[in-house]
XYZ file of C-alpha atoms in Angstrom:
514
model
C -24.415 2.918 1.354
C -24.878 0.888 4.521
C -21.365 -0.919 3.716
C -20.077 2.582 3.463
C -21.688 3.836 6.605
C -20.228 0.693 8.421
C -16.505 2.190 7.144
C -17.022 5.221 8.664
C -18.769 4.270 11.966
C -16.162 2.154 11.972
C -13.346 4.819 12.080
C -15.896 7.316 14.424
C -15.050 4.936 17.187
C -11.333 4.604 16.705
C -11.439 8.238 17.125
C -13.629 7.644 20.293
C -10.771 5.345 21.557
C -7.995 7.516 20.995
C -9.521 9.925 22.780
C -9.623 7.959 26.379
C -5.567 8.752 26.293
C -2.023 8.460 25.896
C -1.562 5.600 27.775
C -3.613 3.543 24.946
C -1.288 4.815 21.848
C -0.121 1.298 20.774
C -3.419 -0.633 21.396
C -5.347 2.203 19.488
C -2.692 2.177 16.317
C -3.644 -1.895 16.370
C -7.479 -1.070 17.123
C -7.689 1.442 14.180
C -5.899 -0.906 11.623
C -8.267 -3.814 12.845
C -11.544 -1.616 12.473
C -10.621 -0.219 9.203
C -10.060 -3.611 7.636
C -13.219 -4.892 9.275
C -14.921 -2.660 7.694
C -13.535 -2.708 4.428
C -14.273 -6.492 4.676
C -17.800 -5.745 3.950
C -17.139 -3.749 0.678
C -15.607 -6.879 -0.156
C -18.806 -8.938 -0.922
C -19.802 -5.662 -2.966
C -17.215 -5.807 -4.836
C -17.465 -9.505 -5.402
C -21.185 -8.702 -6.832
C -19.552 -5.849 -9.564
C -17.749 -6.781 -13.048
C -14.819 -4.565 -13.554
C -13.536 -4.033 -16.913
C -10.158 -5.674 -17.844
C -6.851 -3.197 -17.592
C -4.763 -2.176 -20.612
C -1.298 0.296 -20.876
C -2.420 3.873 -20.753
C -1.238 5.517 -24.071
C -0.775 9.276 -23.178
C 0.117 10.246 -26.668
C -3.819 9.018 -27.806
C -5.572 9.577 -24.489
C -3.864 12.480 -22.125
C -5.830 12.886 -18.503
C -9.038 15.612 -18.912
C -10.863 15.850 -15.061
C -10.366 12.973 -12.570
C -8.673 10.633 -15.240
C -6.127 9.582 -13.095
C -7.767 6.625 -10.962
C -5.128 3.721 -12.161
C -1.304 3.320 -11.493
C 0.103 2.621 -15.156
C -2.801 1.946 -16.629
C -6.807 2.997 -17.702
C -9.696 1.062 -17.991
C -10.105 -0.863 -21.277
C -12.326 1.271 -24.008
C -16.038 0.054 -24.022
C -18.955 0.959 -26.498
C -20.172 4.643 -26.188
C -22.140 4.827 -22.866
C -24.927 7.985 -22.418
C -24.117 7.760 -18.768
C -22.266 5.601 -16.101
C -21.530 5.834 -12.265
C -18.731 4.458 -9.890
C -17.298 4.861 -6.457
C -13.689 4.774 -4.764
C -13.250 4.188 -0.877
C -10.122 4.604 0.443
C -8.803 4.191 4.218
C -5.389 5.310 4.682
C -3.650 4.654 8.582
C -0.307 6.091 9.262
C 1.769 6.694 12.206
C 5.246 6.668 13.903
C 6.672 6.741 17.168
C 8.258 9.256 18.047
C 11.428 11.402 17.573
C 14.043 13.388 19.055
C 13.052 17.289 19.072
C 15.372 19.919 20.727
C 12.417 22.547 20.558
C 8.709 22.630 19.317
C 6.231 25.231 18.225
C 2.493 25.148 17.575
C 2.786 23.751 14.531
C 4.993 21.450 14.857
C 5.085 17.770 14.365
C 4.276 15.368 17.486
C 7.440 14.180 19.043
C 5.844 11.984 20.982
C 4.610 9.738 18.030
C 1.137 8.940 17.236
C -1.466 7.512 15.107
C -4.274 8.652 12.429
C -6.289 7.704 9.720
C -8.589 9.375 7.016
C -11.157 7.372 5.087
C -13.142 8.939 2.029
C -15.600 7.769 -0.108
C -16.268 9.372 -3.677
C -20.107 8.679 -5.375
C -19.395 9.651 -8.853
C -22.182 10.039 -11.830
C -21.830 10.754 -15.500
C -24.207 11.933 -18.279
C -24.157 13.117 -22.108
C -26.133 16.071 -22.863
C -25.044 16.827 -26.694
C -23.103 16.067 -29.303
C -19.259 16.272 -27.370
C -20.870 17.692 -23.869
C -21.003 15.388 -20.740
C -21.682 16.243 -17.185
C -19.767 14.820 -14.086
C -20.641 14.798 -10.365
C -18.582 13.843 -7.517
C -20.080 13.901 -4.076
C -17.494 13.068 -2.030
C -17.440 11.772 1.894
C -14.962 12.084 3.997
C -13.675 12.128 7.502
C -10.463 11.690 9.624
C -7.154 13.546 10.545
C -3.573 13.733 9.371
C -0.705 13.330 11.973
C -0.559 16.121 13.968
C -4.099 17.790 12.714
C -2.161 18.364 9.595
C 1.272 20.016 10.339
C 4.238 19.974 10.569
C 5.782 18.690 7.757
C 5.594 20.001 4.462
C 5.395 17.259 1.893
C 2.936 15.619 4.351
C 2.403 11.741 3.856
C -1.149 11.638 3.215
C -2.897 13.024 0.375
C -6.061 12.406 1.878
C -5.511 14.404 4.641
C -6.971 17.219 3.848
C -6.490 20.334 5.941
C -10.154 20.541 7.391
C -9.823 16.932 9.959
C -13.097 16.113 10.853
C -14.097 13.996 14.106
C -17.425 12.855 12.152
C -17.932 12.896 8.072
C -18.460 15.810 6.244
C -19.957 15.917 2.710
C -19.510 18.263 -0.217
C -19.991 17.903 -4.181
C -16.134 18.579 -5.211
C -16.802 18.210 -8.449
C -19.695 19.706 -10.687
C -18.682 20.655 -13.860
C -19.413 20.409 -17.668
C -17.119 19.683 -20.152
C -17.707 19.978 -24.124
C -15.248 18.297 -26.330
C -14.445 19.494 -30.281
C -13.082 17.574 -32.419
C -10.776 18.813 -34.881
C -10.730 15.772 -37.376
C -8.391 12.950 -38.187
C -7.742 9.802 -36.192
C -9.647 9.052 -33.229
C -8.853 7.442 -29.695
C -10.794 5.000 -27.482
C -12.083 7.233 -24.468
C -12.567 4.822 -21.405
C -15.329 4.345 -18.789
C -14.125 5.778 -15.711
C -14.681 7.734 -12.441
C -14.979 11.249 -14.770
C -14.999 10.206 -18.219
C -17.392 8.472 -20.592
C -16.780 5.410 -22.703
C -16.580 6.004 -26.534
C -14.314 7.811 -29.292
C -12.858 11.446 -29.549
C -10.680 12.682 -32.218
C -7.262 12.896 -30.946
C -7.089 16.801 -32.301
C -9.615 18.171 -30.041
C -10.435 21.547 -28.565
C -11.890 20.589 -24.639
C -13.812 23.262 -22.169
C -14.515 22.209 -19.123
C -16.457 24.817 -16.841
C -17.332 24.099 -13.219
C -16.438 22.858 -9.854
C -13.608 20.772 -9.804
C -9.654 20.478 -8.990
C -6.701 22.221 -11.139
C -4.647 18.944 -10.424
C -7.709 17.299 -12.900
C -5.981 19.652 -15.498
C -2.206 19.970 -14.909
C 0.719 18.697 -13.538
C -0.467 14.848 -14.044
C 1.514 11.968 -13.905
C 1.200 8.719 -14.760
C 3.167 7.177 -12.076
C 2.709 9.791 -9.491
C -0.687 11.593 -8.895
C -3.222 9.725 -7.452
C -2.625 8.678 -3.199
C -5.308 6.323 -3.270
C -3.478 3.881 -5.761
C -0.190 5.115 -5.728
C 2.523 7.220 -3.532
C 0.961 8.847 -0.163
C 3.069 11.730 0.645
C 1.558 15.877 -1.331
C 4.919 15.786 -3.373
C 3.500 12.822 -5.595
C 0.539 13.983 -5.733
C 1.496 17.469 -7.412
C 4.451 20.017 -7.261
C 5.193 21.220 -3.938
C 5.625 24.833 -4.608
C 2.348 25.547 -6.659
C -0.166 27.749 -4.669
C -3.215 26.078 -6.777
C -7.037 27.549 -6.724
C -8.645 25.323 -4.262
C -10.524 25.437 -0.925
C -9.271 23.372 2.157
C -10.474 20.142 0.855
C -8.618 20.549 -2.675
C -11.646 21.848 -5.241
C -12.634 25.291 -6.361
C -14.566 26.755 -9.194
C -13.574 27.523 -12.575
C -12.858 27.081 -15.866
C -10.076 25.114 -17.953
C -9.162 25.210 -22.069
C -6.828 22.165 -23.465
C -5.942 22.254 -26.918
C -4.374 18.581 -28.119
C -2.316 16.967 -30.863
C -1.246 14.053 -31.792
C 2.234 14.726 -29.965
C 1.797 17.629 -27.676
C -1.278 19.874 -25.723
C -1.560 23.265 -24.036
C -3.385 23.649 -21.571
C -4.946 26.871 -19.444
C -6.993 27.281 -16.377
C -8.425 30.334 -13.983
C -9.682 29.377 -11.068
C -11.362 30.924 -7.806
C -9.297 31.503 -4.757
C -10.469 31.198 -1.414
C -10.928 34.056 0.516
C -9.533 33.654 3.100
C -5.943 31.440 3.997
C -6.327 27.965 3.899
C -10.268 28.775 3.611
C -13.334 27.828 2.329
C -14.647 29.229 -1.271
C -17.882 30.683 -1.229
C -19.595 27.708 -3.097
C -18.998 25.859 -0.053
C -21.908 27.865 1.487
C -24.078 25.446 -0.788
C -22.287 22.733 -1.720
C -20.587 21.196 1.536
C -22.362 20.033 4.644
C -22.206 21.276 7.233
C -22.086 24.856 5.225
C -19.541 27.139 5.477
C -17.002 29.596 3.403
C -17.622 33.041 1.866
C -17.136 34.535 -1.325
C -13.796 37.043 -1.823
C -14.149 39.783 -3.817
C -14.443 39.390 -7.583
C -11.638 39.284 -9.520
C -9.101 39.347 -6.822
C -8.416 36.232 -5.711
C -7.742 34.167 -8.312
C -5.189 31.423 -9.640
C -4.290 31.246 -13.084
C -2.314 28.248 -14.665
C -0.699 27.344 -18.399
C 0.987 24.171 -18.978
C 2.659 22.818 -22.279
C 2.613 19.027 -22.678
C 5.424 16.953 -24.976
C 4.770 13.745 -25.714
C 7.746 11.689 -27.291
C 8.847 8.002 -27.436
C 12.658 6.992 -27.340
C 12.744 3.272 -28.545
C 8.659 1.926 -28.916
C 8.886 3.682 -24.956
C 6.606 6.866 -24.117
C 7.802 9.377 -22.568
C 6.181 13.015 -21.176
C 7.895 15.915 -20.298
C 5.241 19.119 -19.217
C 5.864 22.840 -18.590
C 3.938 24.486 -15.739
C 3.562 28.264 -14.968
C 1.392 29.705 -12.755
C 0.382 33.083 -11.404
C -2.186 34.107 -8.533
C -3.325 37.320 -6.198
C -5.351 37.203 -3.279
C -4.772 38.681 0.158
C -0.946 37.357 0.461
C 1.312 38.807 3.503
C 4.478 39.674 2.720
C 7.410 37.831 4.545
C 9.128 40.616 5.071
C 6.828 42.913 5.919
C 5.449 40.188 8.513
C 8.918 39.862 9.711
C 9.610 43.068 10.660
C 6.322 43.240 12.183
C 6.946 40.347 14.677
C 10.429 41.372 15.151
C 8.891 44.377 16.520
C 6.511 42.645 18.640
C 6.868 39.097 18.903
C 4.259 36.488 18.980
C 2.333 36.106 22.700
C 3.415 32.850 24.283
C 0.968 29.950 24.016
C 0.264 30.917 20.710
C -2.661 27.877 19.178
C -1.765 25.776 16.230
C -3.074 27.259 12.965
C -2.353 28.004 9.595
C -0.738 31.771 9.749
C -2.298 32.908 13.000
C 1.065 34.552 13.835
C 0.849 36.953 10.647
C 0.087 40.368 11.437
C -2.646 41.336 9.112
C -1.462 44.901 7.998
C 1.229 42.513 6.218
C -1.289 41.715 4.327
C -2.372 43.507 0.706
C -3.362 42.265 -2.466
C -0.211 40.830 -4.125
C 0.771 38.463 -6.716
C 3.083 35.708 -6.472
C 4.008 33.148 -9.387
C 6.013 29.926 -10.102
C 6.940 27.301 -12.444
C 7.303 23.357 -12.403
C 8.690 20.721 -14.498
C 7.039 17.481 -14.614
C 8.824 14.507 -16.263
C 7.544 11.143 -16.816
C 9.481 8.075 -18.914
C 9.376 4.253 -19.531
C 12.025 2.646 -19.345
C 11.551 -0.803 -20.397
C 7.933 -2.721 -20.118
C 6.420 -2.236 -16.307
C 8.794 -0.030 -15.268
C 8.996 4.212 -15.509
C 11.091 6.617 -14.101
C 9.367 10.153 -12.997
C 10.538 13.713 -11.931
C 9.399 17.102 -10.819
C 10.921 20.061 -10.134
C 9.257 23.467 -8.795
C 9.885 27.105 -8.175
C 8.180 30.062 -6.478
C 9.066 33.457 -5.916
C 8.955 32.863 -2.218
C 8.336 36.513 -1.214
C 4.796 36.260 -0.178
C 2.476 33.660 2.336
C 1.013 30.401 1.105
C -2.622 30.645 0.766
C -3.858 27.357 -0.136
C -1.443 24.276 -0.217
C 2.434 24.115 1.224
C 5.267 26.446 2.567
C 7.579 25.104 0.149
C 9.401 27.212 -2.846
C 11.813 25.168 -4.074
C 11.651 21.329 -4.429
C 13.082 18.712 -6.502
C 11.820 14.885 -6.231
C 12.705 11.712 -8.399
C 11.156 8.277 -8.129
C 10.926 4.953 -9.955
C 7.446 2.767 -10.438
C 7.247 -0.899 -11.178
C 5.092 -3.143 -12.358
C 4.765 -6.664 -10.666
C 4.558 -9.052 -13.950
C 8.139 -9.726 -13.267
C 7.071 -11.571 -9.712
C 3.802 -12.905 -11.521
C 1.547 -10.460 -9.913
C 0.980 -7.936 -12.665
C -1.816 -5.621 -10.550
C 1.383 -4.972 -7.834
C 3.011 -1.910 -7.805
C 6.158 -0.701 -6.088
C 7.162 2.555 -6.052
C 10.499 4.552 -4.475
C 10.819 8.245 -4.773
C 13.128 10.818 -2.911
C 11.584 14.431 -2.613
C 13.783 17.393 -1.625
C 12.467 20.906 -0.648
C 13.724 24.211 1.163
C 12.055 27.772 1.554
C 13.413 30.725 0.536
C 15.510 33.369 2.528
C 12.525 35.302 3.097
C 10.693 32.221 4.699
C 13.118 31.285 6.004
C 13.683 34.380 8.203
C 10.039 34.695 9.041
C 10.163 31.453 10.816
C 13.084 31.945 12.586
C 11.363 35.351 14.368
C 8.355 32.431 15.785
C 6.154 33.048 12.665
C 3.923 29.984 11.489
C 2.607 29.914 7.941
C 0.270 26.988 6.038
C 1.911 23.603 7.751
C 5.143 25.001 9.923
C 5.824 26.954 12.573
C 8.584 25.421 15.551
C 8.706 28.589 16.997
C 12.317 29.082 15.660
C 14.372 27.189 12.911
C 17.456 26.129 12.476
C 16.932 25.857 8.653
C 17.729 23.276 6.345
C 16.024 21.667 3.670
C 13.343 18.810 4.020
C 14.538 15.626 2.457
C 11.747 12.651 2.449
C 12.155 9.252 1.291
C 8.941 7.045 0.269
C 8.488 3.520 -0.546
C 5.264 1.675 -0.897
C 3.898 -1.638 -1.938
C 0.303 -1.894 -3.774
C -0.962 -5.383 -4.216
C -3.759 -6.362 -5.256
C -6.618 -8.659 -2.932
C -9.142 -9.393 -5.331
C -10.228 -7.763 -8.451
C -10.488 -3.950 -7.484
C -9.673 -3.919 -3.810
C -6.202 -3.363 -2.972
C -3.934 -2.775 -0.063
C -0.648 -1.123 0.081
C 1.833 -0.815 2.733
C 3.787 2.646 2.977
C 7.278 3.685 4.925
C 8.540 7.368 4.484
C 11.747 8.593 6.167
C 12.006 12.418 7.025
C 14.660 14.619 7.959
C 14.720 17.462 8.952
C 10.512 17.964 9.141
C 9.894 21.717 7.775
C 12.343 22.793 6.880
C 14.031 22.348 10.847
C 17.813 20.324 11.745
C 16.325 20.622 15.277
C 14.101 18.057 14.874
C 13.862 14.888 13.324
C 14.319 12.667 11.949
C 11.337 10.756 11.405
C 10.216 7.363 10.014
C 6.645 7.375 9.390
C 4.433 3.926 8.802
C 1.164 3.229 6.656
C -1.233 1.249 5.364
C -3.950 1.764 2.915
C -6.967 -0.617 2.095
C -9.071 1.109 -1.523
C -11.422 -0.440 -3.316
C -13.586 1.175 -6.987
C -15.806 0.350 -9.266
C-alpha cells in the first residue's frame, strides 16, 4: 500500500503543477509522464517479489467470461488446483493528450481546442472466498483518481476507459464490486476455471446454471470480447470497451447493483441481467451512500429506474479457429427527457449565455417523465489464424429519449484487428487497430443544434456529422506482469460536429497485476 500511495501522491502533484498555468502545458505533459513512471518504478520491485502463473489461449467455448474475467488480452491465467480463496491487484496509469485543433465554434461541453494533458491512475484490491458447494464471494475495492481530457467531454467514444465521469483532484474509494455468485452444474464434461482477479481456481461443469447477485458491472456479464473489453490491457477509447449505444445500469464510476442469470452449453449461453439505475443523470446509486468515500448518491424510487439486459452467445469454430458471435438487447426506464419535447422547450426559450459544462444542464426538466428507451448490439469476435483475431460491434438505440448513464451515441459501427507478437519473438506484445463509427439520431441531432448539451456533447450548435475515430496501440510487455503500451487515436469530427476537429490524440499507459 505505501508503493500504491507513492502512485497516487505521485499524480496529486502533477495535478498541483498543472494548475500554476497555461504557460507550463508542454513541461507538465513531460512532468506527468516522468512522475507516473517514477512511481510505477516502485511497483516494480513488488512485482519482482510475486510469482505469476504462466499464460495459456483462452478457450471461450469451455470457459466464457462470468464477473471481471476479462483481465488478459487473448489469453487467461493457466488453471491451478481448487483454491478456497485468493486475492490480487491491478494498477493502471493511463496519460493522454494532444495539442490542439482547429474549432470554428465551442460550447460548454466541448472538447479543448487549445490542447492539453491528463491522466487517471486506479488501483483495484480484489479478494475471493468459497462459502459452499458452487458459491464464492468477490470484493473489489477499487482506488482511483484523475481526469479525462476536457473533465470528460466532448467526444463521444472518449479515449480513456478509465476516465470515469466523476474526475477527482485527490483519490476517491468505493467497493465496485460486492457480489455472490453460486454456480450449478448441470453434468457432463468439466472445464479448468482459472485463478484470477474475480474467479476462483478449480473445475465447473461446462453445462452450468450461474447466479450472481450483488454489486458489480453489467459489462462483467455482456457484451465481452476477447480482443476488445478491458482498457487497462487492451484498446483505450469507451467503443472497445463496450457498445456505444447501450444505456447500461451503472453509477458514474461504471457499477450498480443487481442481479444476473447465465445459462451455458457446450456451444452457446443466454444470458439475463436487471440492474439498478441511478437516480439521477449521470448520478450516483444510492449504495454509494455506503459504499464510496467520500459518500454520496441517493436511492430512486423502486422499480423505476432500472436497466434490463438479455444476450445470446454462439460459439463456433471455422477451421480448428474459434469464433463468437453474441446478440444483445436491452431495455431501461428512469427519468429520461424527451428530445423533442426538450427541443421545443429550448426553442422556446433558449439556453442563458455562459451556460457551465455539465452533463444535461440545458434540459428543461418538465421534458422529463418516466419513459423507456431500448436497443440492440451485435458483438463479433473471430481468429483468424494463430495470434491474430478480427472483432466487430455494431449498436442501435431508439434515440428518442436522453442518455442517462454512459454516451450520446445511437448508432455506431466499429471493426478492429488484434495481434499477437510471437511473430516478432515477443509473444506478451499486443497490437491492436480498430476504426469506430457513430452518429445520433435526427432527434439528437436537432436538440443539439437548438444549444442543448446531453451526457458528453454540447458545442452550442452542430453542424452534424458522424464521429469517425481511429485507434492504434502497442502493449509490450517490461517484465513479467508490468506492461506499457503506447496509444494514438485520430478523431474527426468530435461529437458528432464538422465544425471542429479533427483531432489526433496521444497516450501512454504503464499497468501492472498480480
Amino acid at each position: 500500500m505505501r508503493i500504491q500511495a507513492r502512485v497516487l501522491c505521485a499524480v496529486v502533484i502533477v495535478r498541483w503543477l498543472s494548475a500554476k498555468g497555461h504557460a507550463c502545458a508542454r513541461l507538465n505533459a513531460r512532468a506527468r509522464m516522468a512522475l507516473v513512471a517514477f512511481s510505477f518504478s516502485f511497483s516494480f520491485s513488488l512485482g519482482c517479489a510475486l510469482p505469476t502463473a504462466a499464460q495459456a489461449p483462452a478457450d471461450p467455448a469451455a470457459d466464457p467470461p462470468g464477473p471481471g474475467g476479462t483481465r488478459s488480452v487473448n489469453a487467461a491465467p493457466a488453471p491451478a488446483s481448487e483454491k478456497s480463496w485468493n486475492w490480487h491487484v491491478q494498477n493502471t496509469a493511463i496519460v493522454q493528450g494532444d495539442f490542439g485543433f482547429p474549432a470554428k465554434y465551442s460550447g460548454p461541453n466541448s472538447l479543448n481546442r487549445a490542447g492539453e494533458a491528463q491522466e487517471t491512475v486506479t488501483l483495484d484490491l480484489y479478494a475471493g472466498v468459497r462459502l459452499w458447494r458452487g458459491a464464492e464471494a468477490h470484493i473489489d475495492f477499487l482506488i482511483w483518481q484523475g481526469f479525462g481530457l476536457s473533465q470528460t467531454f466532448g467526444l463521444e467514444g472518449f479515449p480513456n476507459g478509465d476516465a470515469y465521469k466523476a474526475g477527482t483532484q485527490t483519490p476517491n474509494a468505493t467497493f465496485s464490486r460486492l457480489f455472490v455468485r453460486q454456480t450449478i452444474g448441470l453434468g457432463g464434461e468439466q472445464a479448468d476455471v482459472p485463478d484470477d482477479q474475480l474467479t476462483l481456481a478449480g473445475k465447473q461443469d461446462i453445462s452450468r446454471l450461474t447466479l450472481t447477485i450483488g454489486r458489480f458491472s453489467p459489462m462483467d456479464i455482456c457484451d465481452n470480447n476477447t480482443y476488445a473489453h478491458d482498457p487497462h490491457t487492451q484498446f483505450m477509447n469507451w467503443a472497445m470497451m463496450g457498445n456505444l449505444t447501450w444505456d447500461y445500469g451503472q453509477d458514474t464510476v461504471g457499477y450498480t447493483t443487481g442481479f444476473a442469470v447465465e445459462l451455458n452449453e457446450p456451444k452457446w449461453a443466454l444470458r439475463y441481467g436487471f440492474f439498478q439505475m441511478p437516480h439521477d443523470k449521470n448520478g450516483f446509486t444510492g449504495d454509494d451512500q455506503y459504499l464510496m468515500w467520500p459518500s454520496r448518491g441517493a436511492y430512486a424510487p423502486f422499480l423505476r429506474a432500472w436497466a434490463m439486459m438479455a444476450e445470446f452467445e454462439r460459439r463456433y469454430s471455422i477451421n480448428t479457429h474459434p469464433g463468437v458471435i453474441r446478440f444483445l438487447a436491452w431495455l431501461d426506464e428512469a427519468d429520461f427527457a424527451s428530445y423533442q419535447v426538450a427541443t421545443a422547450l429550448l426553442l422556446a426559450n433558449p439556453p442563458a449565455p455562459g451556460v457551465g459544462q455539465g452533463s444535461g444542464v440545458t434540459i428543461p426538466p418538465p421534458a422529463r417523465a418516466y419513459r423507456y428507451k431500448y436497443g440492440f448490439g451485435l458483438n463479433w469476435e473471430q481468429e483468424v489464424v494463430k495470434n491474430v483475431g478480427l472483432f466487430s460491434r455494431l449498436g442501435w438505440n431508439d434515440g428518442h429519449e436522453e442518455t442517462w448513464t454512459f454516451t450520446d451515441v445511437n448508432w455506431t459501427a466499429s471493426l478492429g484487428v488484434s495481434i499477437k507478437g510471437e511473430a516478432w519473438r515477443r509473444p506478451d506484445d499486443t497490437f491492436g487497430l480498430a476504426g469506430i463509427l457513430s452518429g445520433a439520431s435526427r432527434d439528437n441531432q436537432e436538440f443539439l443544434e437548438a444549444g442543448g448539451t446531453d451526457m458528453l456533447d454540447g458545442d452550442g450548435a452542430l453542424s452534424y456529422s458522424p464521429e469517425k475515430i481511429l485507434e492504434t496501440y502497442y502493449d509490450f510487455q517490461i517484465w513479467k506482469s508490468v506492461h506499457g503500451a503506447l496509444d494514438y487515436q485520430f478523431v474527426i469530427d468530435p461529437a458528432f460536429n464538422r465544425a471542429r476537429g479533427p483531432v489526433s490524440i496521444f497516450g501512454a499507459r504503464l499497468h501492472w497485476d498480480f
